Amino acid sequence: MRHNLKAAAVSALAIMAALAMSIPAYAADKKISEVKFRVNAKPEAGDSIGDPDVQVTKGNVEITEQEFDNDDSEWERGDKPVIYLTIEAKDGYQLSGTKLSATKSAYKVTKRSGDKSEWKVKITMSAVDGDLDTVEDLSWSNRTATWDSVSDASKYEVKLYRNSSTVTTVTTTGSSYNFYPYMTKSGDYTFKVRAVDGSDKGEWSDESDEYYMNSSDVYTGTPPTDNSSNSSSGGSTPANANGQWVNSIYGWSYYINGVPVKNNWVYVDNEWYHLNANGFMDTDWIYTDNNWFYLNPVSDGTRGKMLTGWQQIGPYKYYLNPVSDGTRGARKTGYQFIDGAWYLFDLNSGALWTNMVTPNGMVADANGVLH
């Protein structure tokens, strides 16, 4: 009986020793409450990607791996560097309930995966600083100035010259601008552009080639007086003091100093109107300045005015550019991002696609929103 009790005691001790050996070492380790990182150098535009330089400023861990999530050869302005780290708890410590942070609020630190001994960590940095690129490939498309867009530019400043003298400087969010309303005199017109993003401004481009405007083609409507207007931009220029509407059996005409405006836009009472080649006010769809516009055909007190934004015209909906970017009122086509949603407008007619599968595989619902 004693022999059996002694054997049982020995067996119990052996089991307890085995269990003790099977318990993970970190069971008795201290918990690390917080780990704080510091990124010692922020990349700048033009720098080679290289390796990050991250340091632990708080917490009993070691960084065993660190690299940028970027396969390019160098950083570009606007890039948001992302660093992937692997950290290991030092002997006697464990990663459990550990808080991650950075010495600068501009850096966001998050855990990706891991256990009590090793974590994968992601650090997202603020955007790379640098100079905006200089605008290139300036050209004229009839009376519209065009240029290549610049990455990270939110808008552009465009300066128009006539015979080397400054005519005006405008600001636009697009990469083109219709300068016709500023071409009120004959001469050689050129322009230059610079990219803008917030308070950052790029270098001015070289001057464009010349566009010659002869005296018979100059703009005879109300010339804009600020940098937000052009023949299709809908600025706030008052009507010409010497201009007036004249009605006849053939329609409405607009006269300036006794001369009828023909084949031009005029800005009257805060609205844009277009007069055809015979000098009569256009209505409905017209094609001019390389774009389609829709002019109110309804006699509601604003007949003939340029319409913008969403418009139900017949059985279809259209979107007419509401932005003063040099093409205000122009009919939009293709994929467009409007008020937080994507839409598709027919490339030929401009009509909104609804209840259809688009060429890129998305579905346009009953309202035209792509999903």
mmCIF file with all atom_site columns, C-alpha atoms in Angstrom, residues 26 29-34 89 93-99 111 115-117 119:
data_model
loop_
_atom_site.group_PDB
_atom_site.id
_atom_site.type_symbol
_atom_site.label_atom_id
_atom_site.label_alt_id
_atom_site.label_comp_id
_atom_site.label_asym_id
_atom_site.label_entity_id
_atom_site.label_seq_id
_atom_site.pdbx_PDB_ins_code
_atom_site.Cartn_x
_atom_site.Cartn_y
_atom_site.Cartn_z
_atom_site.occupancy
_atom_site.B_iso_or_equiv
_atom_site.pdbx_formal_charge
_atom_site.auth_seq_id
_atom_site.auth_comp_id
_atom_site.auth_asym_id
_atom_site.auth_atom_id
_atom_site.pdbx_PDB_model_num
ATOM 1  C CA . TYR A 1 26  ? 6.227  34.666 -21.573 1.00 0.00 ? 26  TYR A CA 1
ATOM 2  C CA . ASP A 1 29  ? 6.893  37.997 -18.524 1.00 0.00 ? 29  ASP A CA 1
ATOM 3  C CA . LYS A 1 30  ? 6.076  41.629 -17.857 1.00 0.00 ? 30  LYS A CA 1
ATOM 4  C CA . LYS A 1 31  ? 3.548  43.259 -20.155 1.00 0.00 ? 31  LYS A CA 1
ATOM 5  C CA . ILE A 1 32  ? 4.732  46.151 -22.300 1.00 0.00 ? 32  ILE A CA 1
ATOM 6  C CA . SER A 1 33  ? 2.193  48.929 -21.869 1.00 0.00 ? 33  SER A CA 1
ATOM 7  C CA . GLU A 1 34  ? 3.368  51.137 -24.764 1.00 0.00 ? 34  GLU A CA 1
ATOM 8  C CA . ALA A 1 89  ? 9.716  41.748 -27.232 1.00 0.00 ? 89  ALA A CA 1
ATOM 9  C CA . TYR A 1 93  ? 8.673  41.029 -21.646 1.00 0.00 ? 93  TYR A CA 1
ATOM 10 C CA . GLN A 1 94  ? 5.567  40.357 -23.723 1.00 0.00 ? 94  GLN A CA 1
ATOM 11 C CA . LEU A 1 95  ? 3.430  42.260 -26.227 1.00 0.00 ? 95  LEU A CA 1
ATOM 12 C CA . SER A 1 96  ? 0.018  42.070 -24.647 1.00 0.00 ? 96  SER A CA 1
ATOM 13 C CA . GLY A 1 97  ? -2.422 44.960 -24.679 1.00 0.00 ? 97  GLY A CA 1
ATOM 14 C CA . THR A 1 98  ? 0.453  47.108 -25.875 1.00 0.00 ? 98  THR A CA 1
ATOM 15 C CA . LYS A 1 99  ? -0.314 50.577 -27.220 1.00 0.00 ? 99  LYS A CA 1
ATOM 16 C CA . LYS A 1 111 ? -0.608 46.715 -35.668 1.00 0.00 ? 111 LYS A CA 1
ATOM 17 C CA . ASP A 1 115 ? 1.465  37.261 -30.926 1.00 0.00 ? 115 ASP A CA 1
ATOM 18 C CA . LYS A 1 116 ? 2.926  38.072 -27.525 1.00 0.00 ? 116 LYS A CA 1
ATOM 19 C CA . SER A 1 117 ? 6.496  37.853 -28.704 1.00 0.00 ? 117 SER A CA 1
ATOM 20 C CA . TRP A 1 119 ? 4.334  41.996 -34.006 1.00 0.00 ? 119 TRP A CA 1
#
